[in-house]
Short mmCIF file of C-alpha atoms in Angstrom, two decimals:
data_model
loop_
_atom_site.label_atom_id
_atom_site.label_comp_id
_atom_site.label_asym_id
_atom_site.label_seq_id
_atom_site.Cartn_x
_atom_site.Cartn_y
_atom_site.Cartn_z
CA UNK A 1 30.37 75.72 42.93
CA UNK A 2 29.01 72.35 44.83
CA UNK A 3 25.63 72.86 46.04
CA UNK A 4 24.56 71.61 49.60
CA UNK A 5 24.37 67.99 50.54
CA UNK A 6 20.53 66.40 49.84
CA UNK A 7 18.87 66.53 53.03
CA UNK A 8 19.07 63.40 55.76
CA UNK A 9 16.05 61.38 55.80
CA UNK A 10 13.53 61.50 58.19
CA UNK A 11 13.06 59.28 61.31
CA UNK A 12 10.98 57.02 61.80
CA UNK A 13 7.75 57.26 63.51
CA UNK A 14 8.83 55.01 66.63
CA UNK A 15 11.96 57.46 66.70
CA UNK A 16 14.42 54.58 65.07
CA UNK A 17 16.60 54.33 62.60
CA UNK A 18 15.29 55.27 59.35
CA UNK A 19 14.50 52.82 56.49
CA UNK A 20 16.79 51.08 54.12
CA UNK A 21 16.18 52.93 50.94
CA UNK A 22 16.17 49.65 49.65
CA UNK A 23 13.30 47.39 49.23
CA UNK A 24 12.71 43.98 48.63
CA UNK A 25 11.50 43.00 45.31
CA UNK A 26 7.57 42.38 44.61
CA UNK A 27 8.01 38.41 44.78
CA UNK A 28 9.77 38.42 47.67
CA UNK A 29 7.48 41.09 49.44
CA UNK A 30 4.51 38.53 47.88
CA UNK A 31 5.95 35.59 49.40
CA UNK A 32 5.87 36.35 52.81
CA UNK A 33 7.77 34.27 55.15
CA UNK A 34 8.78 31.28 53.28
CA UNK A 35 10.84 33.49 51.18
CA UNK A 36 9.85 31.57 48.16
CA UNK A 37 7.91 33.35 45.49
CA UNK A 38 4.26 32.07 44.46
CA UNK A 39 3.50 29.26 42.32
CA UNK A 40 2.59 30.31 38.78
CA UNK A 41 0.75 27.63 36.27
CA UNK A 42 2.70 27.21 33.24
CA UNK A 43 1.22 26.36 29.81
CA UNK A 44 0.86 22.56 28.85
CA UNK A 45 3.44 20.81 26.66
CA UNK A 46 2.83 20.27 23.00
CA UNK A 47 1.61 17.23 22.64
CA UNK A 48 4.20 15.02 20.39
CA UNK A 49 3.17 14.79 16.45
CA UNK A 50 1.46 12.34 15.12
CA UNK A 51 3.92 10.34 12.67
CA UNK A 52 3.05 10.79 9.14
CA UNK A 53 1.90 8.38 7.14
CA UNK A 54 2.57 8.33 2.87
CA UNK A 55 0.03 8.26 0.82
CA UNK A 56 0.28 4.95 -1.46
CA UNK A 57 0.04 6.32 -5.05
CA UNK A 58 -0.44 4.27 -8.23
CA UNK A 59 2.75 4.43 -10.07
CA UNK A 60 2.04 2.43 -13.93
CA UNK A 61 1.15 -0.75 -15.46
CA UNK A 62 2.25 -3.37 -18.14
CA UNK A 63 0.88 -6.15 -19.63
CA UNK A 64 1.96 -8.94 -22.27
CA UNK A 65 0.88 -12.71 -23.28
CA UNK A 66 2.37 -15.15 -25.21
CA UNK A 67 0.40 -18.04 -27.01
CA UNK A 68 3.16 -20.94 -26.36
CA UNK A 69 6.24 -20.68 -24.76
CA UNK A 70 7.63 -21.43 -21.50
CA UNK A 71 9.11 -17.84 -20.86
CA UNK A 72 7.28 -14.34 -21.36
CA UNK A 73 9.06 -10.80 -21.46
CA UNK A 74 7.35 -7.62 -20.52
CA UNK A 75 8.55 -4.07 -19.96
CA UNK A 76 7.69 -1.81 -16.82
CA UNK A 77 8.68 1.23 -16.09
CA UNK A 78 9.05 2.24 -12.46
CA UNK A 79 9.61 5.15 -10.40
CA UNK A 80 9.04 7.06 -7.09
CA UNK A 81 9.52 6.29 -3.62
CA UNK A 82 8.77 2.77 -1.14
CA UNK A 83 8.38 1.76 -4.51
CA UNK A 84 6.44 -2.07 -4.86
CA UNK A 85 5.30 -4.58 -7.58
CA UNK A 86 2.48 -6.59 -8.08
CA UNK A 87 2.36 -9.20 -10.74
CA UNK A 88 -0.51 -11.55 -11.69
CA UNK A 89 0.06 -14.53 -14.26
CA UNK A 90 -2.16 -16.86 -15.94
CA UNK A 91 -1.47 -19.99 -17.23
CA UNK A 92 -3.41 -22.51 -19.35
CA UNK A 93 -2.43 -26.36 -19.72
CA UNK A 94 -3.21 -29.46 -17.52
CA UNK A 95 -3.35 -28.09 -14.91
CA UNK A 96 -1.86 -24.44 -15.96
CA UNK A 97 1.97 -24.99 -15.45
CA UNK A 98 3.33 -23.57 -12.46
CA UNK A 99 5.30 -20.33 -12.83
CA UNK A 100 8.71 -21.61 -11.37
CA UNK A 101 10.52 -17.97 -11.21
CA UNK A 102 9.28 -14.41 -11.91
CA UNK A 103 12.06 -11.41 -11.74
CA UNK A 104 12.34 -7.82 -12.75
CA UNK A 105 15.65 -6.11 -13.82
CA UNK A 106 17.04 -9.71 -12.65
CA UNK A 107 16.17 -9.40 -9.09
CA UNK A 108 13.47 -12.87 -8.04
CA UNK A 109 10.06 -11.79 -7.04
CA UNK A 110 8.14 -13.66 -4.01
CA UNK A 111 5.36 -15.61 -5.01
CA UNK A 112 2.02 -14.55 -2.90
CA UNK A 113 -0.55 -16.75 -4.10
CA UNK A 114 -1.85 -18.89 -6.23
CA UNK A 115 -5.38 -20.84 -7.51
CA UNK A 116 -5.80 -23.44 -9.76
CA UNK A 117 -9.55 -22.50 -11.29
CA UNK A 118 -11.10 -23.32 -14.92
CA UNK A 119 -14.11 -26.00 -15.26
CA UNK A 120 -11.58 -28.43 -15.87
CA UNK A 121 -8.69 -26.88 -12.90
CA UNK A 122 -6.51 -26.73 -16.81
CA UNK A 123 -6.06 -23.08 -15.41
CA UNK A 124 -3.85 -21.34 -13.45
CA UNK A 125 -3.43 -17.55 -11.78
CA UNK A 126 -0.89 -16.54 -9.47
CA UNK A 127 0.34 -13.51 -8.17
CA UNK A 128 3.74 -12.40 -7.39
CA UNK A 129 5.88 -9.18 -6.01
CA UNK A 130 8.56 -7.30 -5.33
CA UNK A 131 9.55 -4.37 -2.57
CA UNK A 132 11.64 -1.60 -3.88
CA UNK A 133 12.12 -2.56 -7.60
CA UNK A 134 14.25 -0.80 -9.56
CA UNK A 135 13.53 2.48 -10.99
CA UNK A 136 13.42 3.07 -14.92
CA UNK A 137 12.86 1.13 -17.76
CA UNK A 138 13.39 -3.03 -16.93
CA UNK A 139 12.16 -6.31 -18.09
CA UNK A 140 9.41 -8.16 -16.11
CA UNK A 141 10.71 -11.42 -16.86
CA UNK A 142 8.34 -14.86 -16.21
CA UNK A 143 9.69 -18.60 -16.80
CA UNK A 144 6.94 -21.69 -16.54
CA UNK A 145 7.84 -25.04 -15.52
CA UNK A 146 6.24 -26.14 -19.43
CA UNK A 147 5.67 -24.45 -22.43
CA UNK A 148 2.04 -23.03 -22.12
CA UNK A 149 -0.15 -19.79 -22.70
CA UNK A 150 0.88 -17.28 -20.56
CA UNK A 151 -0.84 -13.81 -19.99
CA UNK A 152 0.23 -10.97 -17.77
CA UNK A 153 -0.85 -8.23 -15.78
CA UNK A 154 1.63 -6.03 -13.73
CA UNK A 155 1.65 -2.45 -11.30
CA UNK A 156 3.53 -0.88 -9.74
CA UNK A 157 3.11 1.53 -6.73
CA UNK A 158 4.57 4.19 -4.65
CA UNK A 159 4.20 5.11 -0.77
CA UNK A 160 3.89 0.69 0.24
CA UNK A 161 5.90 -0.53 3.28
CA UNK A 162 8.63 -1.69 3.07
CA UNK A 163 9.06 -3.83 5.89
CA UNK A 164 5.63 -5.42 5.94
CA UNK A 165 4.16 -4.31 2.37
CA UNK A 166 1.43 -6.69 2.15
CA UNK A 167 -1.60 -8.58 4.37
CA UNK A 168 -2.64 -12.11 4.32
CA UNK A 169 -4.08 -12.84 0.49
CA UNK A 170 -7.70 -14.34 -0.10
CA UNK A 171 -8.21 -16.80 -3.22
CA UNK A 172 -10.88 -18.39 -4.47
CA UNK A 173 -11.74 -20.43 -7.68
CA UNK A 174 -15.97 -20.48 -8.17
CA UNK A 175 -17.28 -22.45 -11.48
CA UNK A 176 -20.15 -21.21 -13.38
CA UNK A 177 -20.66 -17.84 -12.25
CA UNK A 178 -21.35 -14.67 -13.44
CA UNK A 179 -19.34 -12.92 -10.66
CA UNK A 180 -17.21 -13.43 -8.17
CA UNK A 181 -16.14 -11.13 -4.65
CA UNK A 182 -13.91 -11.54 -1.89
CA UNK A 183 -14.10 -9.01 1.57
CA UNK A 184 -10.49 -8.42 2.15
CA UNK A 185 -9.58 -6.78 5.73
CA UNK A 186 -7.82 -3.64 4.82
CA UNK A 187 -7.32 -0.46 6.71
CA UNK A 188 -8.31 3.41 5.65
CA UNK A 189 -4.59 3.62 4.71
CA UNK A 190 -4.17 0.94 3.04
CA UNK A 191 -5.02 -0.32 -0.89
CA UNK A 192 -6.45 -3.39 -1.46
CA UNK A 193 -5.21 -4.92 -4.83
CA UNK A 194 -7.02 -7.91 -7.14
CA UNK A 195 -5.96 -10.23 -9.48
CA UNK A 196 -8.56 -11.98 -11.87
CA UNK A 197 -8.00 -14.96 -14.39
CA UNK A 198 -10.38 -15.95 -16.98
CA UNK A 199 -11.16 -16.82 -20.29
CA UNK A 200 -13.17 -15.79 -23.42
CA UNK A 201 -15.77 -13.14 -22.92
CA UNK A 202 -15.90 -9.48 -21.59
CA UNK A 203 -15.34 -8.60 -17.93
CA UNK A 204 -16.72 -5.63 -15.90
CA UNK A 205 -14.71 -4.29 -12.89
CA UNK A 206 -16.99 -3.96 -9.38
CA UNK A 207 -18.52 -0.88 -8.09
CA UNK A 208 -15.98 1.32 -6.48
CA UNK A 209 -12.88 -0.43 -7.73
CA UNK A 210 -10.42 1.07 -9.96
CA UNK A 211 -9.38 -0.96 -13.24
CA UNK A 212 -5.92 -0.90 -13.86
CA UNK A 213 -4.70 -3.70 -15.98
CA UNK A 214 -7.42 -5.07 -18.29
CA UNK A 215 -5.47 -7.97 -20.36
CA UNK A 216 -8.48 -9.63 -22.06
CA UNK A 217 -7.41 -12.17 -25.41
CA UNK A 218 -10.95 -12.72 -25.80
CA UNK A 219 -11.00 -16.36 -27.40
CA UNK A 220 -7.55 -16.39 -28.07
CA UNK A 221 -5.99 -17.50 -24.92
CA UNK A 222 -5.93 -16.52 -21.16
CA UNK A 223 -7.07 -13.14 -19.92
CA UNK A 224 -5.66 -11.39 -17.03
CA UNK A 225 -6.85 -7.98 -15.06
CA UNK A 226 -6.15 -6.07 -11.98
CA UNK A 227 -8.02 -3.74 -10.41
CA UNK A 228 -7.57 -1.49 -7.09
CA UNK A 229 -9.97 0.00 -4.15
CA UNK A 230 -8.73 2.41 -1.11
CA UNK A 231 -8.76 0.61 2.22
CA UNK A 232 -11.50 0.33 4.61
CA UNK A 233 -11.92 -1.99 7.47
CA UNK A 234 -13.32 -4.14 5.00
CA UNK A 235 -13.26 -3.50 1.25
CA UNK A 236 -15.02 -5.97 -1.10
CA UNK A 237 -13.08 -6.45 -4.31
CA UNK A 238 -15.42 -8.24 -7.49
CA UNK A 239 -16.00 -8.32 -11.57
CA UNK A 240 -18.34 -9.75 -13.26
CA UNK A 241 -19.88 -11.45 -16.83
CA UNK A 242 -22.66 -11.52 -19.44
CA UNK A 243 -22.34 -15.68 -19.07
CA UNK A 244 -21.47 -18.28 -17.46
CA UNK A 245 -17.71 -17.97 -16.21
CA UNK A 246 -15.36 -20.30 -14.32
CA UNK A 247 -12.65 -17.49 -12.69
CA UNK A 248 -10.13 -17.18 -10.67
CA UNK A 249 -9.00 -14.29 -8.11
CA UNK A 250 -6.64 -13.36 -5.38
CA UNK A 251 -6.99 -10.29 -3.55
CA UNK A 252 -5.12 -9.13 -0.84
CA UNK A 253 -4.39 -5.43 1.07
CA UNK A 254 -1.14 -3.90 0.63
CA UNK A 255 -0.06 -1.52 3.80
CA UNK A 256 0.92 2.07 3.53
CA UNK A 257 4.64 3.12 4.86
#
């Protein structure tokens, strides 16, 4: 059976009509009589990430030396990403003879720099590189103007840019020394590299620095080394001798991508 009908609501004190038995939600009943519901404060925005910057990594290193010739052939290895190459070449002769063209696996290096040092300027160093070489196994290839003594040096690195790999280079050429430094302006990403020509007694890399191509023919013929630091605002790159020396050396910072 159907029970009786719920009961009518009651009226209103003032004897009106009784209320809606609906109600208007809590905003609305908090907003009053804009209709609009309250302002709430909202959590800030992430602030955008910072871009990431690669770490530049030390990749490998070669080195050769011929006593006379006017070419010189050296193997490298070379892997990894923003890949770069930096090649240093000494030359003896009257002056040294100018390295005319450097490649690796065929493709032309740019030259960066290059001193004329020696007590007699009959000495040459220059440095030269490459952005994105090859990967694997190729042939550092150097070709002289002369036939001459010819010593290399070479590394290779990972994590350079690409664009704008490396900074204004810094050369100098002292005579009868038993060191020589250069500041270099780098930055805390950055590596500065150095390239160091001399001849005929046993070098010592600076404080700090890390050796990473020692190519030292003693009395033979020309010697050749590089060595690296991490960046700094400035980072001062040196070696030094036992005696008396008459070197050459071209620094310069390389930029991280």
């Amino acid at each position: 059976s159907v029970g009786p009908p719920p009961p009518a609501p009651p009226p209103s004190p003032s004897g009106g009509a009784a209320p809606s038995v609906f109600s208007r939600s809590p905003l609305l009943a908090q907003a009053g009589a804009s209709g609009r519901p309250p302002v709430t404060s909202r959590p800030p925005l992430d602030p955008a990430p910072e871009p990431v910057i690669a770490n530049i990594g030390f990749d490998a290193s070669s080195q050769g030396d011929v006593g006379t010739a006017s070419s010189l052939t050296v193997p490298h290895v070379t892997s990894g990403s923003n890949r770069f190459l930096w090649v240093a070449v000494t030359t003896f002769g009257t002056p040294g003879a100018d390295v005319t063209n450097v490649t690796y696996n065929g493709v032309a290096l740019t030259q960066l720099a290059e001193t004329v040092y020696g007590l007699e300027n009959n000495e040459r160093l220059e440095v030269w590189y490459l952005v994105a070489p090859a990967t694997g196994a190729n042939n550092i290839v150097v070709t002289t103007a002369s036939s001459t003594e010819i010593a290399l040096a070479a590394t290779s690195w990972t994590g350079v840019n690409q664009v704008s790999p490396v900074g204004t280079p810094s050369t100098t050429a002292p005579d009868g020394v038993t060191s020589v430094s250069q500041n270099i302006t780098s930055a805390s990403s950055a590596v500065v590299l150095v390239a160091v020509g001399w001849f005929n007694q046993t070098i010592t890399v600076g404080s700090n620095q890390t050796q990473r191509v020692l190519n030292n023919n003693g009395g033979t013929f020309e010697s050749v080394a590089i060595s690296s630091e991490a960046g700094a605002a400035t980072v001062t790159m040196s070696w030094s001798w036992a005696a008396s020396e008459n070197p050459g050396h071209i620094a310069a910072s390389i930029a991280a991508q």
